[in-house]
Short mmCIF file of C-alpha atoms and ligand atoms in Angstrom, two decimals:
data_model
loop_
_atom_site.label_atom_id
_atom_site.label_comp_id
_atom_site.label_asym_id
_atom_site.label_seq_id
_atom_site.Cartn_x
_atom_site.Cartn_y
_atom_site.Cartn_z
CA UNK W 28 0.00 0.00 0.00
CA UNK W 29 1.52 3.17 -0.72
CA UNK W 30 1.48 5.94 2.01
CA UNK W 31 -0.82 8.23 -0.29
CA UNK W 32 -3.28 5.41 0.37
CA UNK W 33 -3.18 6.43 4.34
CA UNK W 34 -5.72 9.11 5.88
CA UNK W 35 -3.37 10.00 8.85
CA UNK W 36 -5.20 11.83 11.75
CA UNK W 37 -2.54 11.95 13.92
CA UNK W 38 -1.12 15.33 13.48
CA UNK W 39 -0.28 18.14 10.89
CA UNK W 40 3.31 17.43 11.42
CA UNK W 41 2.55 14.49 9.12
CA UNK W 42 2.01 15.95 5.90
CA UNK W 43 4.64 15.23 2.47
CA UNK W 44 6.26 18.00 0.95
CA UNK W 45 4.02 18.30 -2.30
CA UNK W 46 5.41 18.15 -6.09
CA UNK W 47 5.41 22.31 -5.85
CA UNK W 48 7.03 22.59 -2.35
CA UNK W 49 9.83 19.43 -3.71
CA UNK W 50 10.45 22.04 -6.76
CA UNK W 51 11.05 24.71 -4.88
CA UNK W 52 13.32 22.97 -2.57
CA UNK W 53 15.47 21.61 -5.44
CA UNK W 54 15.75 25.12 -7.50
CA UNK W 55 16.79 26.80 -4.32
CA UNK W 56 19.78 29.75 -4.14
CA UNK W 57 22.04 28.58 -1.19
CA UNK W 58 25.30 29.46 0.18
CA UNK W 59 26.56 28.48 3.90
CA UNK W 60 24.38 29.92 6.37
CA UNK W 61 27.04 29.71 9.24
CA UNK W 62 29.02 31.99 6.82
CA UNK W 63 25.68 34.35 6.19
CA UNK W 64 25.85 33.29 2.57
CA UNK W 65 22.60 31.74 2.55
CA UNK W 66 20.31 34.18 1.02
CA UNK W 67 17.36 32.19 0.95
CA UNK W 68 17.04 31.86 4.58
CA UNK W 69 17.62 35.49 5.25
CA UNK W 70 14.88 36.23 3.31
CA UNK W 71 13.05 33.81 4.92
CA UNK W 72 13.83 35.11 8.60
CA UNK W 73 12.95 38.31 7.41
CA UNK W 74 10.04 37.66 6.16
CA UNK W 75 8.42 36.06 8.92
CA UNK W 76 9.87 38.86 10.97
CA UNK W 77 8.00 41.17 9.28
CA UNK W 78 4.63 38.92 8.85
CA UNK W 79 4.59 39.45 13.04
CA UNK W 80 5.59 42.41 13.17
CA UNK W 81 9.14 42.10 14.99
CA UNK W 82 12.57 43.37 14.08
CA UNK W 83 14.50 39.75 12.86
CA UNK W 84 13.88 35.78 13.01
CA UNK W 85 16.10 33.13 13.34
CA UNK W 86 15.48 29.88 10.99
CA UNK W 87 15.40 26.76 13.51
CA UNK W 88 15.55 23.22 12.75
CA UNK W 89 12.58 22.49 15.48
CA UNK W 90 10.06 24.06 17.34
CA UNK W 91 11.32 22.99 20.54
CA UNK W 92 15.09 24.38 19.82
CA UNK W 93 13.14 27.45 18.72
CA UNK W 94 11.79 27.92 22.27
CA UNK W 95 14.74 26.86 23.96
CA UNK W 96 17.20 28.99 21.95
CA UNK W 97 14.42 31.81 22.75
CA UNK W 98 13.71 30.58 26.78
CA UNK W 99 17.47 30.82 27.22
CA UNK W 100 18.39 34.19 25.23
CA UNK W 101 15.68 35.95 27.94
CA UNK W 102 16.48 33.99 31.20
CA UNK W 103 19.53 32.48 32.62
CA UNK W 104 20.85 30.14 35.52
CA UNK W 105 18.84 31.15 38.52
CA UNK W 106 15.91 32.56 36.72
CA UNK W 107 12.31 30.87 36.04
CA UNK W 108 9.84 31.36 33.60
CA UNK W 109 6.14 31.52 34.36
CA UNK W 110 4.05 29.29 32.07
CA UNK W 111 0.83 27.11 31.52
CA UNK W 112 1.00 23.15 33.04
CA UNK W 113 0.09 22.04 29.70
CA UNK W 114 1.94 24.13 27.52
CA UNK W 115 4.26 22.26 25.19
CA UNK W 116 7.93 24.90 27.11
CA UNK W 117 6.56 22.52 30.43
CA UNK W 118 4.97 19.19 29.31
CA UNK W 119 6.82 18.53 25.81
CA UNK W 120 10.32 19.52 25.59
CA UNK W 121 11.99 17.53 28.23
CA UNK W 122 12.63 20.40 30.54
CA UNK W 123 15.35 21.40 28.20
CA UNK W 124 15.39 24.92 29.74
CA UNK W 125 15.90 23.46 33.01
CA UNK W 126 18.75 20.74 32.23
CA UNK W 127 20.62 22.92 29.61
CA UNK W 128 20.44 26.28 30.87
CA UNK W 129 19.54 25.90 35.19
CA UNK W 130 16.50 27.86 34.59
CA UNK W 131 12.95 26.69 36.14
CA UNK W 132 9.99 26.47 34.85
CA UNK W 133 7.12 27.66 37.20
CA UNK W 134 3.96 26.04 35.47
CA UNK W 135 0.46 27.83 36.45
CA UNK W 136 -3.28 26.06 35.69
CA UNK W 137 -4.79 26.66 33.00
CA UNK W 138 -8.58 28.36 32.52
CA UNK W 139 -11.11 26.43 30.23
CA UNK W 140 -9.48 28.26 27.31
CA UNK W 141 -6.39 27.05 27.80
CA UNK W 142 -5.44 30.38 29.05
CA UNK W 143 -3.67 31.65 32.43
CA UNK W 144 -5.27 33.93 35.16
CA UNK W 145 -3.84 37.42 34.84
CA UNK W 146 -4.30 37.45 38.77
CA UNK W 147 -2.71 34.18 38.93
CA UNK W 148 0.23 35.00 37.17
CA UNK W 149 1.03 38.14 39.34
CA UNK W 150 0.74 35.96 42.61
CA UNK W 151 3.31 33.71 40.88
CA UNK W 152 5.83 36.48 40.09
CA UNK W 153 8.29 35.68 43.12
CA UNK W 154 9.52 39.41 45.71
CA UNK W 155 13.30 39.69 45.38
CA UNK W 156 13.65 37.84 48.03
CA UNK W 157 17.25 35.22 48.33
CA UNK W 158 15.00 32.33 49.29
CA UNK W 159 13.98 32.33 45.88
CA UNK W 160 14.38 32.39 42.15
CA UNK W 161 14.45 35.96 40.07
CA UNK W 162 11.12 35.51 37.72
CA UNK W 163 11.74 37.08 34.40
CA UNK W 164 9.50 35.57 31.94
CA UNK W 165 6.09 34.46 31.29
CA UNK W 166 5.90 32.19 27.76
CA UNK W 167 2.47 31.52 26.15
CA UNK W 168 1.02 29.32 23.79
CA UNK W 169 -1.93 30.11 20.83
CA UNK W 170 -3.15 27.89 19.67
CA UNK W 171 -3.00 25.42 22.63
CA UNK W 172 -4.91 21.98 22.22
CA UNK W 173 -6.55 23.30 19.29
CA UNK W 174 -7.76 26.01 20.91
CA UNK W 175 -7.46 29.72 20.26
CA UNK W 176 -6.88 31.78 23.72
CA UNK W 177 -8.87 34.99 21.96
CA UNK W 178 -6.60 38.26 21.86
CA UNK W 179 -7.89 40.59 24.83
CA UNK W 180 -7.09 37.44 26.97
CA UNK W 181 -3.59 37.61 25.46
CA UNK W 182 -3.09 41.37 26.35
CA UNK W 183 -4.68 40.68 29.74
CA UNK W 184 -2.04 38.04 30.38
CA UNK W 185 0.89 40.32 29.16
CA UNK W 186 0.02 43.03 30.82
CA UNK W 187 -0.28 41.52 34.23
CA UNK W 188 3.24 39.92 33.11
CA UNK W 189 4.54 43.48 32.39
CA UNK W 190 3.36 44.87 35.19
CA UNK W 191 5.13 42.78 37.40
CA UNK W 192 8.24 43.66 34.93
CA UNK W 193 8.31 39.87 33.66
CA UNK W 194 9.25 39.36 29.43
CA UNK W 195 6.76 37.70 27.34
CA UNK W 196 7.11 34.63 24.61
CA UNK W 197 4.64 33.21 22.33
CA UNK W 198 5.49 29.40 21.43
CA UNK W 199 3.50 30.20 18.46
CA UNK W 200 4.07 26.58 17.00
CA UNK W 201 0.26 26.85 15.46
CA UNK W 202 -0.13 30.93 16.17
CA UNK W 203 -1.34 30.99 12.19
CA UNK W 204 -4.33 28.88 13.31
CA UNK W 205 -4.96 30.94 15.89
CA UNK W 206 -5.14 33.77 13.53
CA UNK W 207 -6.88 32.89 11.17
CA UNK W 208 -9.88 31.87 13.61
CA UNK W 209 -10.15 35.68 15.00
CA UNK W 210 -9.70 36.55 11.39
CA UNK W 211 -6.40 38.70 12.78
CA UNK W 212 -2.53 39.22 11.22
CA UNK W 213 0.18 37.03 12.23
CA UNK W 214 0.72 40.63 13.67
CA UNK W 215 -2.37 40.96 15.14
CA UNK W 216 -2.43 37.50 16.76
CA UNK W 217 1.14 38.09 18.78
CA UNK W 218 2.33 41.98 18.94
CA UNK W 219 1.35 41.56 22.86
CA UNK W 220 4.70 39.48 22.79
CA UNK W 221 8.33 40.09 22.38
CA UNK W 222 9.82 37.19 20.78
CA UNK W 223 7.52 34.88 19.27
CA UNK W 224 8.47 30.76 18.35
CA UNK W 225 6.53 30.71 14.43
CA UNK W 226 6.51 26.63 12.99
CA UNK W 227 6.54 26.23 9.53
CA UNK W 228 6.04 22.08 9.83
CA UNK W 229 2.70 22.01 11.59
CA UNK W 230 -0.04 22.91 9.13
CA UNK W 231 2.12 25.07 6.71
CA UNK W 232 3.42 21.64 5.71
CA UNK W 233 7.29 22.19 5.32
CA UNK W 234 9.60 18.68 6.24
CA UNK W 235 11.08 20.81 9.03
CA UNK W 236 11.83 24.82 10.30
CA UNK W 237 10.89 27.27 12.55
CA UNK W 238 11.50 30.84 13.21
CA UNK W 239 11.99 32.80 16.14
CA UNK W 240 11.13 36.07 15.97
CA UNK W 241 12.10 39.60 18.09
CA UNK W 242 14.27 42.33 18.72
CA UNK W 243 17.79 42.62 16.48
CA UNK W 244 19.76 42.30 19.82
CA UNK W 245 18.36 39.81 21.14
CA UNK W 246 17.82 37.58 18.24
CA UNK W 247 21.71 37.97 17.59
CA UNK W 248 22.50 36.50 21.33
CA UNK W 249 19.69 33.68 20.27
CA UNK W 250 22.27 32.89 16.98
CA UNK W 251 24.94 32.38 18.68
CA UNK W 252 22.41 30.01 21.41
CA UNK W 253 21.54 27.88 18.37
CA UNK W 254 25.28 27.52 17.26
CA UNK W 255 26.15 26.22 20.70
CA UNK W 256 23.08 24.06 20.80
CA UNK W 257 24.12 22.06 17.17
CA UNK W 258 21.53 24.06 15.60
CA UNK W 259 23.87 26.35 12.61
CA UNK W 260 23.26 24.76 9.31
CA UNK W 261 24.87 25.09 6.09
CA UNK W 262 23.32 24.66 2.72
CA UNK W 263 19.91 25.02 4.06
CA UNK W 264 17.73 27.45 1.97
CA UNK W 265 16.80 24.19 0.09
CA UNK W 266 14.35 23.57 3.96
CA UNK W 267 13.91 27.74 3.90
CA UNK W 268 12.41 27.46 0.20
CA UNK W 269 10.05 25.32 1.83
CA UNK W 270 9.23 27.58 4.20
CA UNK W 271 8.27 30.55 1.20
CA UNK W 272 6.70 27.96 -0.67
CA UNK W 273 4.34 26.89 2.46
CA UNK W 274 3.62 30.85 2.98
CA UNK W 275 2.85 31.74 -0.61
CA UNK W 276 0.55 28.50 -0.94
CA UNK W 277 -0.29 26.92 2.50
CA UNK W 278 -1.09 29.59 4.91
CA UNK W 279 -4.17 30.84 2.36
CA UNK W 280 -5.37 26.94 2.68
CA UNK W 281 -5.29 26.51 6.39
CA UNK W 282 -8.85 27.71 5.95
CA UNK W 283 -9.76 24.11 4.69
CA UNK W 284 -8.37 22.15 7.50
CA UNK W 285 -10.07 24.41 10.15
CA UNK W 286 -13.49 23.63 7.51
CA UNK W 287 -12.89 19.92 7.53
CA UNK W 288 -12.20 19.59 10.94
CA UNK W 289 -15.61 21.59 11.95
CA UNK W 290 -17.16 19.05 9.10
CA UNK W 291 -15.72 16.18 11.20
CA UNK W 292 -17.18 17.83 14.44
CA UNK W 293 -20.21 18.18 13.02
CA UNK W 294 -21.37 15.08 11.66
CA UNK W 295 -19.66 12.59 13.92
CA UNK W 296 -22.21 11.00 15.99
CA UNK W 297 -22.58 10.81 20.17
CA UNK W 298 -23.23 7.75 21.25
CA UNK W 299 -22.03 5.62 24.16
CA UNK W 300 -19.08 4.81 23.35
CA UNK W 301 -17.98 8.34 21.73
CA UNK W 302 -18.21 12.10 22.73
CA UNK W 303 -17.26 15.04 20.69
CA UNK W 304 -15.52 17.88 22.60
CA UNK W 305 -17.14 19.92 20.22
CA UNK W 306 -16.58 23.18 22.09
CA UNK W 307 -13.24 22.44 22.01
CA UNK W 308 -13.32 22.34 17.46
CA UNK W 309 -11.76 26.22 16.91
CA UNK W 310 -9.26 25.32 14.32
CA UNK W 311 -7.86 22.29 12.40
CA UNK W 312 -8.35 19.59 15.85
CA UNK W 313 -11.54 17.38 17.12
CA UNK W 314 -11.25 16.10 20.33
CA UNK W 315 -13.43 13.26 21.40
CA UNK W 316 -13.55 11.63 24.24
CA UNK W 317 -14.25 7.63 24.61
CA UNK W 318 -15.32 5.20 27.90
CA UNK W 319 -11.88 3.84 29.68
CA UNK W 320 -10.30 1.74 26.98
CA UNK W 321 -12.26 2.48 24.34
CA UNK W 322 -9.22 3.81 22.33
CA UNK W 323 -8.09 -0.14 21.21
CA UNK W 324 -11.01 -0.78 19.70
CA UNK W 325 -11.38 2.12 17.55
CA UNK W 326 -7.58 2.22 16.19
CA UNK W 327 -8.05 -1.03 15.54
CA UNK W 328 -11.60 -0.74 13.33
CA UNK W 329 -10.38 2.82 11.65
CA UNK W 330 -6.98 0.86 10.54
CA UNK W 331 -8.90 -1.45 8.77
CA UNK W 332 -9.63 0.95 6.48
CA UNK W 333 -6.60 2.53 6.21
CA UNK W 334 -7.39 5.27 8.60
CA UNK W 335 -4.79 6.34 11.14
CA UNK W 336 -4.84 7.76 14.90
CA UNK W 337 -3.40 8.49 17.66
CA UNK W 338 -4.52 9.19 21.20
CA UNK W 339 -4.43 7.67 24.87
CA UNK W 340 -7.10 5.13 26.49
CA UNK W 341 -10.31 6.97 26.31
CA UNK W 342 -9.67 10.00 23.91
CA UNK W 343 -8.69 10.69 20.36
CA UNK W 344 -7.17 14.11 18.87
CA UNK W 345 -8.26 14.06 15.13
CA UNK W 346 -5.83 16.57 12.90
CA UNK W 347 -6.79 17.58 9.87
CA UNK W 348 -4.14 18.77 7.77
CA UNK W 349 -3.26 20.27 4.06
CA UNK W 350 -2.74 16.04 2.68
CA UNK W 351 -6.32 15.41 2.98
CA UNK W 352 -9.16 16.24 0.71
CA UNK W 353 -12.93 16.83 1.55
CA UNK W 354 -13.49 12.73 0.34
CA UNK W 355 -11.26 11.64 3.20
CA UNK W 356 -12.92 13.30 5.43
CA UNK W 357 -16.56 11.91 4.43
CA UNK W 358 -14.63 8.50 5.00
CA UNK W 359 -13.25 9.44 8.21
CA UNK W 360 -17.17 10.18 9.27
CA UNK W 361 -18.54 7.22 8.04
CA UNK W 362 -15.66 4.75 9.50
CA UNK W 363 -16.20 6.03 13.11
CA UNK W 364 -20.06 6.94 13.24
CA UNK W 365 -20.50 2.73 11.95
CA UNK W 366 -17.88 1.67 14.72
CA UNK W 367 -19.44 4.11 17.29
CA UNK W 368 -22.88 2.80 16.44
CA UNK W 369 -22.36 -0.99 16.93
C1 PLP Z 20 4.88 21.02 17.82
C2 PLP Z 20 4.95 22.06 18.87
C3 PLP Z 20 6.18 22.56 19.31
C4 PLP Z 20 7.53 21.97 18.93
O1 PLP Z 20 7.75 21.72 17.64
P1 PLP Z 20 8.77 20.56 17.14
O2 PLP Z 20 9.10 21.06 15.78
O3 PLP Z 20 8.00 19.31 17.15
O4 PLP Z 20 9.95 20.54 18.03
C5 PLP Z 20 6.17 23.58 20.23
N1 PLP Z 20 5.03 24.07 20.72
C6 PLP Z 20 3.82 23.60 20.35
C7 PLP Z 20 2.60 24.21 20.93
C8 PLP Z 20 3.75 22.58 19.40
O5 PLP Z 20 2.55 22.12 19.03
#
């Protein structure tokens, strides 16, 4: 069976670079980019840059060495960084900040929305005080488990943040879901932020890259992070192309994965043995929930028909992402609603 075969529902992180993203790739400029040469990734760190509205960007292999490269430009050994208990900078990147850099990570719960108490945050902001550690940071996430945190909330949050003199990051992995749902800018969706963590491999599709985006001095101390942390690459404005490509001809399409994955909210079925979180369907994830082991049972019927997922004992995350088409979808619908309704 070839993979094209496959309706993954696992993630956006999934998707194959398509025929025009591959020609793109292989007709790119390049040059060493340790040696500034590579003009193609320049242009791309500038123009995401620009797209949120901050000074310069830094191309990253990964998401998570864009946050650390950006947690440890704005805190050091000592310090600790204010964030959400779910956010990927706590649950999902192995503490890196922590183990490579001695700074902790103070991790606050999270509202229904995913987002943090303004309150909350400025009881968490330690007094200078030598019993504890200097706060100097509070890092936030939009979208968060498919969710968009709406943007007052986001000012609210940086304010109280700012008030209490603390930074602010935006691990901004999906932040052009979370745009497009409150029909904002890239701009418009993060200026509340200083440096904001942009992935170009989530639903924009590229094999790999991220930038991280904010002020020209500190996104020069952030190069020379990412050199120490194995992160300097050479020829690689054949990934950056990607990363134009996915801008000039995924972003406008992230419209249909947010469409299909309110289709797939819609017309799934409740019935004992499934629950759609359908509050929870902003952008391009459904979220259902299943009775305590339930999950087996339904990998195991979907895979049948070539239909792949991913999730933990009773609940499912469906993705939808830019390799499906609306027929999938339909297929997706009818595969679970006759397995829910046996
Ligand atoms: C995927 C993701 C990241 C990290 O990206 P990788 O490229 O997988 O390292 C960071 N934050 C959030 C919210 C993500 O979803």
């Amino acid at each position: 069976m070839s993979r094209s075969d496959i309706i993954d529902l696992r993630s956006d992180t999934v998707t194959r670079p398509d025929q025009g993203m591959r020609d793109a790739m292989a007709s790119a400029s390049v040059g060493d980019d340790v040696f500034d040469d590579d003009r193609t990734v320049q242009s791309l760190e500038a123009r995401v840059a620009d797209l949120l509205g901050k000074e310069a960007g830094l191309f990253l292999p990964s998401g998570t060495q864009s946050n650390l490269c950006g947690l440890l430009t704005h805190c050091g050994r000592g310090q600790e960084i204010l964030t959400g208990e779910h956010y990927h900078v706590f649950a999902d990147e192995a503490r890196g900040v922590s183990v490579l850099g001695g700074v902790s990570l103070h991790p606050l719960a999270q509202d229904k929305d995913g987002s943090l108490d303004p309150a909350r945050i400025k009881a968490a902001v330690k007094p200078d005080d030598s019993h504890f550690p200097e706060t100097k940071l509070l890092s936030l996430e939009n979208s968060h488990w498919g969710q968009v945190i709406g943007q007052q909330r986001c000012i609210d949050m940086a304010s109280a943040a700012r008030s209490e003199g603390l930074s602010v990051h935006l691990d901004g992995a999906r932040l052009a879901n979370a745009a497009l749902e409150q029909q904002l800018s890239l701009e418009g969706a993060s200026f509340f932020a200083d440096t904001v963590s942009f992935c170009l491999s989530k639903g924009l599709g590229t094999p790999l890259g991220s930038v991280l985006a904010g002020p020209k001095p500190f996104i020069a101390k952030a190069r020379r992070l990412r050199k120490m942390l194995g992160g300097g690459m050479r020829q690689v404005g054949i990934v950056a192309a990607a990363g134009h490509y996915a801008l000039d001809h995924h972003l406008p399409k992230l419209a249909d994965d947010h469409r299909r994955a309110r289709t797939l909210s819609d017309t799934l079925i409740d019935t004992d043995k499934l629950h759609v979180m359908r509050e929870r369907t902003q952008t391009n994830m459904v979220y259902v929930s299943l009775p305590k082991g339930g999950y087996k049972s339904l990998e195991k019927a979907l895979a049948k028909q070539n239909i792949v997922i991913t999730g933990s004992d009773d609940s499912v995350r469906l993705v939808c992402h830019h390799d499906h088409k609306d027929v999938d979808i339909d297929l997706v619908v009818s595969a679970i609603n006759q397995w829910a309704e046996k």
